[in-house]
Coordinates of C-alpha atoms in Angstrom, one line a residue:
D1 CA 53.0 -36.3 5.8
R2 CA 56.6 -36.4 4.6
D3 CA 59.5 -38.9 5.0
A4 CA 62.9 -38.0 6.2
P5 CA 64.2 -36.8 2.8
G6 CA 61.0 -34.5 2.6
S7 CA 58.9 -36.5 0.0
A8 CA 55.2 -36.6 0.5
V9 CA 54.0 -40.0 1.6
S10 CA 50.4 -39.2 2.4
I11 CA 48.0 -36.4 2.0
V12 CA 45.1 -35.7 4.3
G13 CA 42.3 -33.5 3.2
F14 CA 38.7 -32.8 4.0
S15 CA 35.6 -31.4 2.2
V16 CA 32.8 -29.2 3.4
D17 CA 29.3 -29.2 1.9
V18 CA 28.8 -25.5 1.2
T19 CA 25.4 -25.9 -0.6
R20 CA 23.5 -24.5 2.2
H21 CA 25.9 -21.5 2.4
Q22 CA 25.6 -20.9 -1.2
I23 CA 21.8 -21.1 -1.0
L24 CA 21.7 -18.5 1.8
E25 CA 24.0 -16.3 -0.3
R26 CA 21.8 -16.5 -3.3
E27 CA 18.7 -15.9 -1.2
L28 CA 20.3 -12.8 0.3
T29 CA 21.2 -11.6 -3.1
D30 CA 17.7 -12.2 -4.5
S31 CA 16.2 -10.4 -1.5
Q32 CA 18.5 -7.4 -1.9
E33 CA 17.6 -7.2 -5.6
A34 CA 13.9 -7.6 -4.8
M35 CA 14.1 -4.7 -2.4
R36 CA 16.0 -2.6 -4.9
Q37 CA 13.3 -3.3 -7.6
A38 CA 10.5 -2.5 -5.1
Q39 CA 12.1 0.7 -4.1
R40 CA 12.6 1.7 -7.7
L41 CA 9.1 1.0 -8.6
A42 CA 7.8 3.0 -5.6
R43 CA 10.3 5.7 -6.2
T44 CA 11.4 5.4 -2.7
G45 CA 14.9 5.1 -1.2
H46 CA 16.2 4.8 2.4
W47 CA 19.0 6.1 4.5
I48 CA 20.7 5.6 7.8
W49 CA 22.6 8.4 9.7
Y50 CA 24.9 8.1 12.7
P51 CA 26.0 11.1 14.7
E52 CA 29.5 12.1 15.1
G53 CA 30.2 11.2 18.7
R54 CA 27.8 13.2 20.9
L55 CA 27.5 15.9 18.4
L56 CA 23.9 16.2 17.2
D57 CA 24.5 18.1 14.0
W58 CA 22.7 16.8 10.9
R59 CA 25.3 18.4 8.7
R60 CA 28.0 16.1 10.2
G61 CA 28.0 12.5 11.0
T62 CA 28.0 9.4 8.8
I63 CA 25.2 8.6 6.4
R64 CA 24.5 5.7 4.2
R65 CA 22.0 6.0 1.4
S66 CA 20.5 3.4 -1.0
E67 CA 21.2 3.7 -4.6
I68 CA 17.6 4.7 -5.3
V69 CA 18.1 7.9 -3.3
A70 CA 20.9 8.8 -5.8
E71 CA 18.5 8.2 -8.6
L72 CA 15.9 10.5 -7.0
Y73 CA 18.5 13.3 -7.0
G74 CA 19.5 12.4 -10.6
L75 CA 23.0 11.2 -9.5
E76 CA 25.2 8.2 -9.6
I77 CA 25.6 6.4 -6.3
A78 CA 29.3 7.4 -6.1
E79 CA 28.2 11.0 -6.4
L80 CA 25.9 10.7 -3.4
A81 CA 28.9 9.8 -1.2
T82 CA 28.8 13.2 0.4
S83 CA 27.8 14.9 3.5
N84 CA 24.2 16.0 4.3
A85 CA 25.5 19.6 4.3
N86 CA 26.9 19.2 0.8
L87 CA 23.8 17.5 -0.6
F88 CA 21.6 20.1 1.0
E89 CA 23.5 23.1 -0.5
R90 CA 23.8 21.7 -3.9
F91 CA 20.4 20.3 -4.6
V92 CA 17.7 21.4 -2.2
H93 CA 15.7 24.3 -3.8
P94 CA 16.6 27.6 -2.2
D95 CA 13.0 28.4 -1.4
D96 CA 12.7 25.1 0.5
Q97 CA 16.0 25.2 2.4
E98 CA 14.7 26.9 5.4
R99 CA 11.9 24.4 5.9
V100 CA 14.2 21.4 5.4
D101 CA 16.7 22.9 7.9
A102 CA 14.1 23.3 10.5
A103 CA 13.0 19.6 10.0
Y104 CA 16.5 18.3 10.2
A105 CA 17.2 20.4 13.3
K106 CA 14.5 18.4 15.3
I107 CA 17.2 15.9 16.0
R108 CA 18.3 18.3 18.9
D109 CA 14.7 18.3 20.3
P110 CA 14.6 15.6 23.0
S111 CA 10.8 15.2 22.6
A112 CA 10.9 14.6 18.8
D113 CA 10.5 11.1 17.5
G114 CA 11.6 12.1 13.9
Y115 CA 10.4 14.4 11.2
E116 CA 8.4 14.6 7.9
V117 CA 9.1 17.2 5.2
E118 CA 8.4 17.8 1.6
F119 CA 10.9 19.7 -0.6
R120 CA 12.1 20.3 -4.1
V121 CA 15.5 19.4 -5.5
N122 CA 17.2 20.8 -8.5
C123 CA 18.7 17.9 -10.4
P124 CA 21.8 18.0 -12.5
D125 CA 19.8 17.7 -15.8
G126 CA 17.9 20.8 -14.9
S127 CA 14.6 19.0 -13.9
V128 CA 13.0 19.8 -10.6
R129 CA 11.6 16.9 -8.4
T130 CA 9.5 17.1 -5.2
L131 CA 10.6 14.6 -2.5
H132 CA 8.9 13.5 0.6
E133 CA 11.2 12.5 3.4
L134 CA 10.2 10.6 6.6
A135 CA 12.6 9.9 9.4
E136 CA 12.6 8.4 12.9
Y137 CA 15.2 8.6 15.7
E138 CA 16.6 5.8 17.7
R139 CA 17.6 6.7 21.1
D140 CA 19.8 5.1 23.9
A141 CA 18.6 4.7 27.5
D142 CA 19.7 8.3 28.2
G143 CA 17.5 9.6 25.4
F144 CA 20.5 10.4 23.1
V145 CA 19.9 9.9 19.4
I146 CA 22.2 7.1 18.3
R147 CA 20.9 6.6 14.9
A148 CA 18.3 8.0 12.5
R149 CA 16.5 6.0 9.8
G150 CA 14.5 7.5 6.9
T151 CA 12.9 7.1 3.6
V152 CA 12.9 9.5 0.6
Q153 CA 10.1 9.2 -2.0
D154 CA 9.7 11.0 -5.3
I155 CA 6.2 12.5 -5.2
S156 CA 6.6 14.7 -8.3
A157 CA 3.8 13.1 -10.2
R158 CA 1.3 13.5 -7.4
K159 CA 2.3 17.2 -6.9
N160 CA 2.0 17.8 -10.6
I161 CA -1.6 16.3 -10.4
E162 CA -2.3 18.5 -7.4
T163 CA -1.0 21.6 -9.2
A164 CA -3.1 20.8 -12.2
L165 CA -6.2 20.3 -10.1
L166 CA -5.5 23.6 -8.3
K167 CA -5.2 25.5 -11.7
S168 CA -8.4 23.8 -12.8
E169 CA -10.2 24.7 -9.6
R170 CA -9.0 28.4 -9.9
Y171 CA -10.2 28.4 -13.6
Y172 CA -13.5 26.9 -12.6
R173 CA -13.9 29.5 -9.8
S174 CA -13.1 32.4 -12.1
V175 CA -15.5 31.3 -14.8
L176 CA -18.2 30.7 -12.1
E177 CA -17.7 34.1 -10.5
E178 CA -17.3 36.1 -13.6
A179 CA -20.5 34.7 -15.2
N180 CA -23.3 37.2 -15.6
D181 CA -26.0 34.5 -15.2
A182 CA -26.9 33.0 -11.9
I183 CA -25.3 29.4 -11.7
V184 CA -26.7 27.0 -9.1
L185 CA -25.5 23.5 -8.7
M186 CA -27.7 21.0 -6.9
N187 CA -27.3 17.3 -5.9
T188 CA -29.9 14.6 -6.5
D189 CA -31.7 15.8 -3.3
G190 CA -32.2 19.2 -4.6
R191 CA -29.7 20.7 -2.2
V192 CA -27.4 23.6 -3.3
V193 CA -23.7 22.6 -3.6
E194 CA -22.6 25.6 -5.6
W195 CA -23.9 29.2 -5.8
N196 CA -22.1 31.9 -7.8
G197 CA -22.0 35.8 -7.2
A198 CA -24.8 36.4 -9.8
A199 CA -27.0 33.9 -7.9
Q200 CA -26.4 35.9 -4.7
Q201 CA -27.4 39.1 -6.5
M202 CA -30.5 37.5 -8.0
F203 CA -31.9 35.7 -5.1
G204 CA -30.5 37.7 -2.1
W205 CA -28.8 34.7 -0.3
S206 CA -25.1 34.6 0.2
R207 CA -23.2 31.7 -0.9
E208 CA -22.6 30.5 2.8
E209 CA -26.3 30.8 3.4
A210 CA -27.4 29.0 0.3
L211 CA -25.0 26.0 0.4
G212 CA -26.8 22.9 1.7
Q213 CA -30.3 24.4 1.6
I214 CA -33.0 22.8 -0.7
F215 CA -33.3 25.1 -3.7
G216 CA -37.0 24.6 -4.1
E217 CA -37.8 25.8 -0.5
M218 CA -35.6 28.9 -0.6
A219 CA -36.1 30.0 -4.2
I220 CA -39.3 28.8 -5.6
P221 CA -42.7 30.2 -4.5
E222 CA -44.9 27.7 -2.7
S223 CA -47.6 27.9 -5.4
H224 CA -44.9 26.4 -7.9
R225 CA -42.9 24.3 -5.4
H226 CA -44.7 21.0 -5.9
D227 CA -44.2 21.0 -9.7
H228 CA -40.6 22.0 -9.1
N229 CA -39.8 19.2 -6.6
R230 CA -41.6 16.6 -8.8
G231 CA -39.5 17.7 -11.8
V232 CA -36.2 17.4 -9.7
A233 CA -37.2 14.0 -8.4
K234 CA -38.0 12.8 -12.0
Y235 CA -34.9 14.2 -13.3
S236 CA -32.6 12.5 -10.5
A237 CA -34.4 9.2 -10.9
R238 CA -34.3 8.8 -14.7
P239 CA -31.0 9.8 -16.1
D240 CA -32.1 8.2 -19.4
L241 CA -34.7 11.0 -19.8
R242 CA -32.3 13.8 -19.2
V243 CA -32.0 16.3 -21.9
R244 CA -28.6 18.3 -22.0
F245 CA -29.0 22.0 -21.9
S246 CA -32.9 21.9 -21.7
R247 CA -34.6 25.3 -21.2
R248 CA -37.6 26.1 -19.4
D249 CA -39.4 29.1 -17.9
L250 CA -40.0 29.2 -14.2
V251 CA -41.2 31.6 -11.5
A252 CA -38.5 32.2 -8.8
M253 CA -38.5 33.7 -5.4
R254 CA -36.1 36.2 -3.8
R255 CA -35.1 36.1 -0.2
D256 CA -37.7 38.8 0.6
G257 CA -40.4 36.8 -0.9
T258 CA -40.9 38.6 -4.1
T259 CA -41.3 36.6 -7.2
F260 CA -39.9 37.1 -10.8
P261 CA -39.9 35.1 -14.0
V262 CA -36.6 33.4 -15.0
E263 CA -35.4 31.3 -17.8
V264 CA -33.6 28.2 -16.6
T265 CA -31.2 26.1 -18.5
V266 CA -30.6 22.6 -16.9
W267 CA -27.9 20.3 -17.6
P268 CA -26.6 17.1 -15.7
I269 CA -23.1 16.9 -14.4
V270 CA -21.9 13.3 -14.5

């Protein structure tokens, strides 16, 4: 309050306890940071897309992406402030663009709930990453998409392992098929789990016919079958007695019932 000349004669004030407000702000900040750290560890980012009016065109509209999405593309978050079309054209691998475009175009399908797609991106540093994107649509009462939410995960490590396993499998198959000797793999029950081309020629059974059969019943004559089955059972039951690459002479049997002598090399696969 002031007197007639304008001098202050009293001051009225109040104070507000903002402790709870500050606690909530700190908790929100901690929660956001925890989410960022979790997404960074999982190599997974998220995004939200809003259409431009009633126009369902994935190349337009407004999209908000987390900073982890930027990292997955090898960009700074400011560089990611771009349209879907620009990001698509600049970074999605040319060989994958048709597949990604088809997935994104599902937004115009009234029966679609979302999409899932894997694709490669060419990062600015020259590296190539494989991303997995999963999205779901949110519709209004009329079925119109009003928002789309999604996640993007870097699955490069998994794809690299899959590629290495595929190469290993191809190498294994080539060695198996090019071998001059018959190669037969059996499980502990004596059932055939692998049968190469040389085994087909030697015994007269195709790979499809041999798989799953008990080797002793299909390829060992009845007069020798008991000893063979006893040896297989002992070999399976006592791993400590197994001798790697042990050799032995056996009498084998072809599909037509004729018998012939063979030299067998046995080794365990652990």
